[in-house]
Amino acid sequence: FFESASMAEAPLTVLMVAEKPSIAQTLATTFSQGKSQKRIGVSKSSGVHEYMGTFMGHPAKFKVTSTVGHMFSLDFGTEYNDWNKHKPKDLFRAPVVHCEDPRPRMSEHMANEGKGSDILVLWLDCDREGENICYEVMSVAMPYMTDRFPTKVFRAKFSSLSAIDLEHAMANLGYPNQAEARSVDARQEIDLRVGVTFTRFQTQYFRTNFGQQLGKVMMSYGPCQTPTLWFCVKRHDEIQAFVPKPFWELKAAVALDGGETLTLDSTSDEFWDKSQAEQALRRLQGVPTATVLERKDWQSAYERPCALNTVELLKMASTRLGIGPADAMHYAEQLYLKGFTSYPRTETNTYPENFDLKGTVQLLAGSEDFGAHAKQLVANGLTAPREDGVDAGDHPPITPVKLTASVSQCGGEAG
């Protein structure tokens, strides 16, 4: 990576930036073996953890800090705040500007930590949004960094906060992906232009035509939310328009020789005509015995599931646990931040060839709830995972990376 021999003059100064303060603390604790010192930086939202170590074989002073999500947002200039001065369609071509919430003072914080730093290692979440934040950090910190080395920015790729994954990422640093970052820029601009334009258009329309009924209510439009709302409204209308129709079912309780009672269902399913149901009931009343005319045996097999991705996680949380999508993602992210599971936002549902499936199952052997089952699986030999899933190239499937002995270790939100 380095093309200079002048690094022997003084230890390197390596600035490492995560996306959340808790991840920065985990990084510092892992790489310093718990010996890092924390100080307050310019931003009160994110501290700075410092320790001495080595970077690619060279002595280095490490500074580990974080953002608190995106540093910048996109908006139109203040001259476009006047609805009467500009038509909604003008916003499709209006210039946009980057804005920053001044309260965290994040730009000042990154600029201050960038001063005198030789290397910038970006530990933002490994998705498109994280890649975009990488370039936000770079735009602020790099102008204040030294020019000791031609290559001074590196990107860490990781899928969990386990020590093994973090050390592997540190040993295999790459570079930020500008194409992914710019795709987020494009998405943000589309969301802004479409959302604000249609919000103004339909708000003005409804105020003009339904002012007495609605007053000055704001009719906001979201490029994703509004089409989704259509599905909700359509389903609501179907439920409201549904007219229940009565039906009748015929069941028979048959006493077996052993004293047990067997309940039998009619092969004709439900009756939509009450007179037909009553007629069938009269034919059966008073019949002393029943004869078995045919016996059928069958086996049912359930296909093994693919590896767990975000969509399936949300489905299972809803159907099996009764947890809504927002809460399910919140809990999944908390488990990830506490180091218990891998990154919860992934479209991939197939394991990579080198995935340690046996090691993951052995990790669960110490569980009081399902440890015995995990031991039995290992003892009998694991079946190879399905190979028909999709590798989206983002993160591996969601898997446990650390076993918790108790619910309390997951934090107060575990329940």
PDB file of C-alpha atoms in Angstrom, residues 28 54 113 117 123 135 165 172 263 315 370 380 399 408 410:
ATOM      1  CA  ALA A  28     -11.145   0.537  19.885  1.00  0.00           C
ATOM      2  CA  THR A  54       0.817  -1.049  14.551  1.00  0.00           C
ATOM      3  CA  GLU A 113      -9.485  14.848  13.907  1.00  0.00           C
ATOM      4  CA  SER A 117      -3.611  12.301  10.424  1.00  0.00           C
ATOM      5  CA  TRP A 123     -15.466   1.626   9.091  1.00  0.00           C
ATOM      6  CA  TYR A 135     -17.283  10.159   0.934  1.00  0.00           C
ATOM      7  CA  ASP A 165     -14.408 -10.440  11.600  1.00  0.00           C
ATOM      8  CA  ASN A 172      -7.753  -7.014   4.182  1.00  0.00           C
ATOM      9  CA  THR A 263     -64.490 -36.275  14.799  1.00  0.00           C
ATOM     10  CA  LYS A 315     -41.573 -12.219   7.663  1.00  0.00           C
ATOM     11  CA  PHE A 370     -31.437 -25.342  21.890  1.00  0.00           C
ATOM     12  CA  ASN A 380     -24.996 -36.632  13.170  1.00  0.00           C
ATOM     13  CA  THR A 399     -26.201 -15.587  11.448  1.00  0.00           C
ATOM     14  CA  SER A 408     -30.118  -9.666  30.296  1.00  0.00           C
ATOM     15  CA  CYS A 410     -28.901  -8.434  25.243  1.00  0.00           C
TER      16      CYS A 410
END
